[in-house]
Amino acid sequence: MDKKERSENKIWLIPYNQKFYDLKGCFDKIGEVYWTQHIHFKAGDTGYIYGAAPESAIRFSFRIKDADLPYDPIMDQDNEFVKYDGSTNADTSDKLFAHMILTGETTSKRLSLANLLDRGLKSAPMGAVNLSKKEMKELLIYIEDNF
């Protein structure tokens, strides 16, 4: 990856909800997940995954191996971790996916919602937050220092 490609990669904070999906179980068993893209990930992007309540904290870090992938049956490898009917990748021919690789896991209390709010996060993440933006610099440094 050349310097220009690295400079264009983004660092994301994205949420997940353990009530609907056992992301930890998936990462423990497979080490990767095909994430439905609601934003434009690019290969090489990195980031953190925030667990919604009751976790209310950053739990994982990731790297995007590939993005803008059309549905493929290989993506169903993680269906056993879905906690409610209707959330499989089937019937998603109109959606794109990102191939996300786990790069780290933490249970640090320092990455709780209260601490993130004190450092510039506006509210609990309900969608992707681009941590690469200038106004997120303090928050990103805090996350990187405490992950």
Short mmCIF file of C-alpha atoms in Angstrom, two decimals:
data_model
loop_
_atom_site.label_atom_id
_atom_site.label_comp_id
_atom_site.label_asym_id
_atom_site.label_seq_id
_atom_site.Cartn_x
_atom_site.Cartn_y
_atom_site.Cartn_z
CA MET A 1 0.00 0.00 0.00
CA ASP A 2 1.55 3.32 -1.01
CA LYS A 3 1.51 6.55 1.01
CA LYS A 4 -1.43 8.01 -0.93
CA GLU A 5 -3.57 4.90 -0.27
CA ARG A 6 -2.74 4.98 3.46
CA SER A 7 -3.60 8.67 3.73
CA GLU A 8 -6.99 8.03 2.15
CA ASN A 9 -7.92 5.23 4.53
CA LYS A 10 -10.33 6.12 7.29
CA ILE A 11 -10.66 5.08 10.90
CA TRP A 12 -14.22 4.26 11.94
CA LEU A 13 -16.24 3.74 15.09
CA ILE A 14 -19.20 1.50 14.36
CA PRO A 15 -21.84 0.05 16.68
CA TYR A 16 -23.18 -3.44 17.14
CA ASN A 17 -25.86 -4.84 19.42
CA GLN A 18 -25.24 -8.14 21.20
CA LYS A 19 -29.00 -8.66 21.52
CA PHE A 20 -29.11 -9.34 17.78
CA TYR A 21 -25.70 -10.76 16.95
CA ASP A 22 -22.96 -12.59 18.90
CA LEU A 23 -20.01 -10.72 17.42
CA LYS A 24 -17.61 -12.00 20.09
CA GLY A 25 -18.59 -15.61 19.36
CA CYS A 26 -18.11 -15.01 15.64
CA PHE A 27 -14.70 -13.39 16.10
CA ASP A 28 -13.64 -16.13 18.57
CA LYS A 29 -14.56 -18.90 16.13
CA ILE A 30 -13.96 -17.36 12.68
CA GLY A 31 -11.91 -14.20 13.29
CA GLU A 32 -13.78 -12.31 10.59
CA VAL A 33 -17.24 -11.19 9.57
CA TYR A 34 -18.96 -9.93 6.44
CA TRP A 35 -20.47 -6.62 7.53
CA THR A 36 -23.39 -5.13 5.62
CA GLN A 37 -22.17 -1.81 4.31
CA HIS A 38 -24.26 1.21 5.19
CA ILE A 39 -21.29 3.48 4.55
CA HIS A 40 -18.50 3.32 1.99
CA PHE A 41 -15.74 1.25 3.56
CA LYS A 42 -12.53 0.80 1.60
CA ALA A 43 -9.95 -1.96 1.80
CA GLY A 44 -7.39 -0.82 4.36
CA ASP A 45 -9.83 1.15 6.50
CA THR A 46 -9.57 0.35 10.20
CA GLY A 47 -11.60 1.08 13.26
CA TYR A 48 -13.30 0.13 16.45
CA ILE A 49 -16.58 -1.57 17.26
CA TYR A 50 -18.75 -0.14 20.03
CA GLY A 51 -21.04 -2.55 21.86
CA ALA A 52 -24.46 -1.05 22.57
CA ALA A 53 -26.05 -1.30 26.04
CA PRO A 54 -25.59 -3.16 28.26
CA GLU A 55 -21.91 -3.15 27.19
CA SER A 56 -21.82 0.57 26.33
CA ALA A 57 -18.13 0.46 25.47
CA ILE A 58 -15.67 -0.15 22.66
CA ARG A 59 -14.95 -3.89 22.49
CA PHE A 60 -13.10 -4.70 19.23
CA SER A 61 -10.76 -3.29 16.61
CA PHE A 62 -10.86 -4.29 12.96
CA ARG A 63 -9.34 -3.90 9.50
CA ILE A 64 -11.30 -3.97 6.26
CA LYS A 65 -9.77 -6.62 4.00
CA ASP A 66 -12.13 -5.95 1.09
CA ALA A 67 -15.20 -3.82 0.49
CA ASP A 68 -18.12 -3.31 -1.89
CA LEU A 69 -18.59 -7.06 -2.18
CA PRO A 70 -21.84 -8.44 -3.58
CA TYR A 71 -23.52 -11.20 -1.60
CA ASP A 72 -21.86 -14.62 -1.82
CA PRO A 73 -22.91 -17.80 0.06
CA ILE A 74 -19.53 -17.77 1.92
CA MET A 75 -20.95 -14.82 3.83
CA ASP A 76 -23.41 -17.15 5.54
CA GLN A 77 -20.55 -18.70 7.54
CA ASP A 78 -21.54 -16.52 10.48
CA ASN A 79 -25.31 -17.25 10.50
CA GLU A 80 -24.96 -19.35 13.67
CA PHE A 81 -24.22 -16.13 15.57
CA VAL A 82 -27.47 -14.41 14.58
CA LYS A 83 -29.76 -14.17 17.62
CA TYR A 84 -33.08 -13.55 15.88
CA ASP A 85 -34.80 -14.71 12.71
CA GLY A 86 -34.54 -12.61 9.59
CA SER A 87 -30.98 -11.33 9.95
CA THR A 88 -29.12 -13.71 7.65
CA ASN A 89 -27.33 -12.44 4.58
CA ALA A 90 -29.73 -14.26 2.24
CA ASP A 91 -31.99 -12.11 0.06
CA THR A 92 -29.49 -9.27 0.12
CA SER A 93 -28.62 -9.12 -3.56
CA ASP A 94 -29.08 -5.35 -3.48
CA LYS A 95 -26.61 -4.83 -0.60
CA LEU A 96 -22.83 -4.66 -0.49
CA PHE A 97 -20.60 -6.15 2.18
CA ALA A 98 -17.21 -5.46 3.72
CA HIS A 99 -14.91 -8.30 4.70
CA MET A 100 -13.88 -7.31 8.23
CA ILE A 101 -10.95 -8.92 10.07
CA LEU A 102 -10.65 -8.79 13.87
CA THR A 103 -7.40 -7.08 14.94
CA GLY A 104 -8.01 -6.74 18.68
CA GLU A 105 -10.37 -7.10 21.61
CA THR A 106 -10.63 -5.26 24.92
CA THR A 107 -12.75 -5.16 28.04
CA SER A 108 -11.20 -1.88 29.23
CA LYS A 109 -13.53 0.24 31.34
CA ARG A 110 -11.62 3.27 30.04
CA LEU A 111 -13.45 2.86 26.70
CA SER A 112 -16.91 3.17 28.28
CA LEU A 113 -19.51 5.52 26.84
CA ALA A 114 -19.03 8.02 29.69
CA ASN A 115 -15.30 8.32 28.95
CA LEU A 116 -15.90 8.59 25.20
CA LEU A 117 -18.47 11.35 25.75
CA ASP A 118 -15.95 13.25 27.88
CA ARG A 119 -13.56 13.24 24.93
CA GLY A 120 -15.80 14.48 22.14
CA LEU A 121 -18.24 11.74 21.19
CA LYS A 122 -21.68 13.41 20.94
CA SER A 123 -23.80 10.39 21.90
CA ALA A 124 -23.78 6.60 21.87
CA PRO A 125 -23.01 5.62 18.27
CA MET A 126 -26.15 4.67 16.34
CA GLY A 127 -24.28 4.55 13.03
CA ALA A 128 -20.72 4.87 11.77
CA VAL A 129 -18.57 7.72 13.10
CA ASN A 130 -15.57 8.80 11.03
CA LEU A 131 -12.78 9.16 13.60
CA SER A 132 -10.41 10.45 10.89
CA LYS A 133 -12.07 13.86 10.91
CA LYS A 134 -10.13 16.70 12.51
CA GLU A 135 -12.81 17.32 15.14
CA MET A 136 -12.45 13.68 16.33
CA LYS A 137 -8.67 13.90 16.92
CA GLU A 138 -8.84 14.03 20.75
CA LEU A 139 -11.27 11.11 20.85
CA LEU A 140 -9.17 9.02 18.45
CA ILE A 141 -5.99 9.62 20.44
CA TYR A 142 -7.80 8.63 23.63
CA ILE A 143 -9.14 5.42 22.04
CA GLU A 144 -5.75 4.47 20.59
CA ASP A 145 -4.02 5.15 23.93
CA ASN A 146 -6.51 3.03 25.88
CA PHE A 147 -7.31 0.14 23.54
#
